[in-house]
Amino acid sequence: MRLILLGPPGAGKGTQAERLVQDYKIVQLSTGEMLRAAVAAKTPVGLAAKEIMDRGELVSDEIVVSIISDRVEESDCANGFILDGFPRTIAQAEALTALLKDKNMELDAVVEIRVDEGILLSRIEKRASESAEVRADDNAEALKKRLSVYKAQTEPLIEFYTKTGELKTVDGMQDIDQVAQSIKEVLS
Ligand code: AMP
């Protein structure tokens, strides 16, 4: 099973990805987490990405495409994977289509978790207040930026994957278990 999880920051992609990992025995590939690890390890990629991430902007397509291209070939991806936070631009989506074709891998579905915009800020604020290690980009200013970046750069992917016939939309305003159930239904 190879999936993309699509949705704005705070939609619950990470939470749902964790469920899918267990249910389908696949791995979660979060470019955000990989980049945060690179920042923590002070690798060249991490050093280049840190300030961009702190501002809530997107790191270059080149960097994330190359990370994902290498990552999907690793042995733990043999059973499948969930892309969480990738692709985030049309250019990334086109690069993903090309690289999967190159590797003879097929995508099973793109799952969009749809939520009302109003709830996102309160969800992220809650995450910031509950998390022991607050993310540098979990503050009101960076969140606003991340939402506007999502709208401008990532939302067009909904039309992109509607056209390819791969998009499945679930209602992300339900509680966590119900969202998980809805995802299972659209995948079956
Ligand atoms: P996330 O954990 O998915 O919210 O990602 C955190 C931050 O990492 C984003 O705000 C971006 O700065 C960066 N990032 C993660 N994934 C991507 C991507 N696919 N393209 C560009 N930047 C990304």
Tab-separated table of C-alpha atoms and ligand atoms in Angstrom:
chain	number	residue	atom	x	y	z
A	1	MET	CA	0.000	0.000	0.000
A	2	ARG	CA	1.439	3.340	-1.059
A	3	LEU	CA	-0.411	6.431	0.069
A	4	ILE	CA	-0.209	10.175	0.212
A	5	LEU	CA	-1.877	11.988	3.101
A	6	LEU	CA	-2.923	15.475	2.113
A	7	GLY	CA	-4.264	18.224	4.336
A	8	PRO	CA	-3.382	21.514	6.005
A	9	PRO	CA	-1.192	21.774	9.109
A	10	GLY	CA	-3.247	20.612	12.086
A	11	ALA	CA	-5.570	18.384	10.002
A	12	GLY	CA	-4.359	15.278	11.836
A	13	LYS	CA	-2.137	13.751	9.152
A	14	GLY	CA	0.490	12.613	11.655
A	15	THR	CA	-2.073	11.014	13.967
A	16	GLN	CA	-3.803	9.179	11.133
A	17	ALA	CA	-0.493	8.109	9.628
A	18	GLU	CA	0.408	6.400	12.913
A	19	ARG	CA	-2.813	4.367	12.737
A	20	LEU	CA	-2.223	3.412	9.118
A	21	VAL	CA	1.307	2.284	9.945
A	22	GLN	CA	-0.103	-0.251	12.393
A	23	ASP	CA	-3.090	-1.350	10.330
A	24	TYR	CA	-1.284	-1.826	7.024
A	25	LYS	CA	2.245	-2.623	8.285
A	26	ILE	CA	3.732	0.174	6.241
A	27	VAL	CA	6.103	3.000	7.138
A	28	GLN	CA	5.357	6.682	7.620
A	29	LEU	CA	7.605	8.973	5.630
A	30	SER	CA	7.284	12.490	7.014
A	31	THR	CA	9.516	14.983	5.234
A	32	GLY	CA	8.938	17.396	8.137
A	33	GLU	CA	10.288	14.845	10.621
A	34	MET	CA	13.215	13.970	8.387
A	35	LEU	CA	14.067	17.645	8.031
A	36	ARG	CA	13.766	18.225	11.802
A	37	ALA	CA	16.165	15.297	12.322
A	38	ALA	CA	18.565	16.865	9.827
A	39	VAL	CA	18.318	20.198	11.673
A	40	ALA	CA	19.019	18.489	15.020
A	41	ALA	CA	21.996	16.635	13.545
A	42	LYS	CA	23.259	19.854	11.930
A	43	THR	CA	23.772	18.171	8.554
A	44	PRO	CA	24.267	20.452	5.515
A	45	VAL	CA	20.595	19.935	4.591
A	46	GLY	CA	19.555	20.724	8.158
A	47	LEU	CA	21.639	23.870	8.293
A	48	ALA	CA	20.130	25.066	5.013
A	49	ALA	CA	16.568	24.219	6.088
A	50	LYS	CA	16.426	25.495	9.662
A	51	GLU	CA	15.571	29.155	9.150
A	52	ILE	CA	13.170	28.426	6.314
A	53	MET	CA	11.306	25.937	8.497
A	54	ASP	CA	11.253	28.277	11.496
A	55	ARG	CA	9.553	30.881	9.317
A	56	GLY	CA	6.943	28.361	8.155
A	57	GLU	CA	8.088	28.490	4.550
A	58	LEU	CA	8.927	25.583	2.252
A	59	VAL	CA	12.409	24.205	1.730
A	60	SER	CA	13.390	23.646	-1.890
A	61	ASP	CA	11.659	21.038	-4.007
A	62	GLU	CA	15.067	19.638	-4.926
A	63	ILE	CA	15.968	18.839	-1.322
A	64	VAL	CA	12.738	17.070	-0.399
A	65	VAL	CA	12.437	15.209	-3.698
A	66	SER	CA	15.929	13.835	-3.316
A	67	ILE	CA	15.269	12.814	0.308
A	68	ILE	CA	12.091	10.948	-0.694
A	69	SER	CA	13.618	9.404	-3.787
A	70	ASP	CA	16.340	7.766	-1.693
A	71	ARG	CA	14.064	6.896	1.208
A	72	VAL	CA	11.431	4.886	-0.731
A	73	GLU	CA	14.132	2.491	-1.891
A	74	GLU	CA	15.065	1.434	1.610
A	75	SER	CA	14.115	-2.091	2.631
A	76	ASP	CA	11.538	-1.068	5.249
A	77	CYS	CA	9.460	0.470	2.433
A	78	ALA	CA	9.033	-2.872	0.655
A	79	ASN	CA	5.530	-3.327	2.038
A	80	GLY	CA	4.539	0.247	1.279
A	81	PHE	CA	4.589	3.718	2.762
A	82	ILE	CA	2.565	6.770	3.660
A	83	LEU	CA	3.833	10.101	2.489
A	84	ASP	CA	3.022	12.649	5.174
A	85	GLY	CA	3.825	16.241	4.262
A	86	PHE	CA	5.039	15.366	0.770
A	87	PRO	CA	4.323	16.382	-1.967
A	88	ARG	CA	3.609	19.989	-1.040
A	89	THR	CA	3.896	21.670	-4.437
A	90	ILE	CA	2.836	20.777	-7.972
A	91	ALA	CA	6.519	20.465	-8.902
A	92	GLN	CA	7.000	17.917	-6.089
A	93	ALA	CA	3.919	15.985	-7.225
A	94	GLU	CA	5.210	15.854	-10.786
A	95	ALA	CA	8.628	14.753	-9.575
A	96	LEU	CA	6.991	12.076	-7.437
A	97	THR	CA	4.992	10.729	-10.384
A	98	ALA	CA	8.204	10.495	-12.410
A	99	LEU	CA	10.290	8.889	-9.693
A	100	LEU	CA	7.665	6.280	-8.826
A	101	LYS	CA	7.338	5.388	-12.498
A	102	ASP	CA	11.103	5.096	-12.706
A	103	LYS	CA	11.143	2.720	-9.759
A	104	ASN	CA	8.112	0.753	-11.009
A	105	MET	CA	6.106	1.707	-7.949
A	106	GLU	CA	2.412	2.534	-8.032
A	107	LEU	CA	0.456	4.833	-5.786
A	108	ASP	CA	-2.726	3.321	-4.341
A	109	ALA	CA	-4.446	6.498	-3.212
A	110	VAL	CA	-4.170	10.121	-2.179
A	111	VAL	CA	-6.215	10.712	0.959
A	112	GLU	CA	-7.263	14.277	1.633
A	113	ILE	CA	-8.214	15.036	5.244
A	114	ARG	CA	-10.550	18.007	4.903
A	115	VAL	CA	-11.053	20.367	7.841
A	116	ASP	CA	-12.556	23.803	8.420
A	117	GLU	CA	-9.902	26.453	8.539
A	118	GLY	CA	-11.189	27.945	11.800
A	119	ILE	CA	-10.330	24.869	13.823
A	120	LEU	CA	-6.710	24.674	12.713
A	121	LEU	CA	-5.306	27.496	14.792
A	122	SER	CA	-6.854	26.148	18.009
A	123	ARG	CA	-5.581	22.628	17.251
A	124	ILE	CA	-2.051	23.828	16.674
A	125	GLU	CA	-2.125	25.992	19.790
A	126	LYS	CA	-3.257	22.956	21.755
A	127	ARG	CA	-0.421	20.893	20.267
A	128	ALA	CA	2.068	23.597	21.255
A	129	SER	CA	0.757	23.751	24.823
A	130	GLU	CA	0.724	19.956	25.316
A	131	SER	CA	4.004	19.135	23.682
A	132	ALA	CA	7.036	18.912	25.978
A	133	GLU	CA	9.313	19.815	23.111
A	134	VAL	CA	7.511	22.629	21.343
A	135	ARG	CA	8.209	22.807	17.642
A	136	ALA	CA	9.937	26.019	16.653
A	137	ASP	CA	7.250	26.537	13.993
A	138	ASP	CA	4.280	25.918	16.334
A	139	ASN	CA	3.585	29.549	17.110
A	140	ALA	CA	0.809	31.786	15.804
A	141	GLU	CA	2.962	33.680	13.342
A	142	ALA	CA	4.610	30.651	11.743
A	143	LEU	CA	1.283	28.832	11.683
A	144	LYS	CA	-0.390	31.652	9.796
A	145	LYS	CA	2.471	31.505	7.329
A	146	ARG	CA	2.188	27.707	7.058
A	147	LEU	CA	-1.539	28.004	6.371
A	148	SER	CA	-1.053	30.624	3.676
A	149	VAL	CA	1.739	28.550	2.125
A	150	TYR	CA	-0.579	25.533	2.206
A	151	LYS	CA	-3.315	27.438	0.408
A	152	ALA	CA	-1.050	28.883	-2.232
A	153	GLN	CA	1.268	25.950	-2.906
A	154	THR	CA	-0.276	22.726	-1.633
A	155	GLU	CA	-4.036	23.100	-2.101
A	156	PRO	CA	-3.617	22.985	-5.906
A	157	LEU	CA	-2.641	19.331	-5.407
A	158	ILE	CA	-6.279	18.573	-4.661
A	159	GLU	CA	-7.169	19.430	-8.236
A	160	PHE	CA	-4.031	17.699	-9.508
A	161	TYR	CA	-4.963	14.395	-7.858
A	162	THR	CA	-8.651	14.791	-8.692
A	163	LYS	CA	-7.609	14.862	-12.338
A	164	THR	CA	-5.465	11.743	-11.985
A	165	GLY	CA	-8.452	10.003	-10.346
A	166	GLU	CA	-6.427	9.148	-7.223
A	167	LEU	CA	-7.998	11.564	-4.729
A	168	LYS	CA	-10.180	10.285	-1.877
A	169	THR	CA	-11.530	12.854	0.566
A	170	VAL	CA	-12.479	12.171	4.177
A	171	ASP	CA	-14.134	14.486	6.697
A	172	GLY	CA	-11.398	15.518	9.138
A	173	MET	CA	-13.867	17.262	11.465
A	174	GLN	CA	-14.929	13.923	12.969
A	175	ASP	CA	-13.190	12.519	16.032
A	176	ILE	CA	-9.901	10.672	15.560
A	177	ASP	CA	-11.418	7.152	15.488
A	178	GLN	CA	-14.084	8.177	13.009
A	179	VAL	CA	-11.537	9.772	10.698
A	180	ALA	CA	-9.470	6.569	10.881
A	181	GLN	CA	-12.579	4.542	10.042
A	182	SER	CA	-13.428	6.818	7.098
A	183	ILE	CA	-9.903	6.404	5.740
A	184	LYS	CA	-10.186	2.617	5.985
A	185	GLU	CA	-13.460	2.768	4.096
A	186	VAL	CA	-12.119	4.840	1.211
A	187	LEU	CA	-9.115	2.518	0.944
A	188	SER	CA	-11.128	-0.692	0.823
B	1	AMP	P1	5.586	19.385	8.678
B	1	AMP	O1	6.133	18.609	9.823
B	1	AMP	O2	5.090	18.494	7.569
B	1	AMP	O3	4.560	20.394	9.088
B	1	AMP	O4	6.804	20.203	8.048
B	1	AMP	C1	7.482	21.169	8.805
B	1	AMP	C2	8.265	22.088	7.881
B	1	AMP	O5	9.235	21.345	7.141
B	1	AMP	C3	7.443	22.804	6.814
B	1	AMP	O6	6.815	23.972	7.298
B	1	AMP	C4	8.505	23.093	5.756
B	1	AMP	O7	9.323	24.163	6.137
B	1	AMP	C5	9.337	21.834	5.801
B	1	AMP	N1	8.820	20.791	4.886
B	1	AMP	C6	8.302	19.586	5.226
B	1	AMP	N2	7.916	18.898	4.150
B	1	AMP	C7	8.192	19.696	3.083
B	1	AMP	C8	8.013	19.567	1.677
B	1	AMP	N3	7.459	18.463	1.133
B	1	AMP	N4	8.435	20.593	0.886
B	1	AMP	C9	9.001	21.699	1.398
B	1	AMP	N5	9.178	21.901	2.715
B	1	AMP	C10	8.788	20.905	3.558
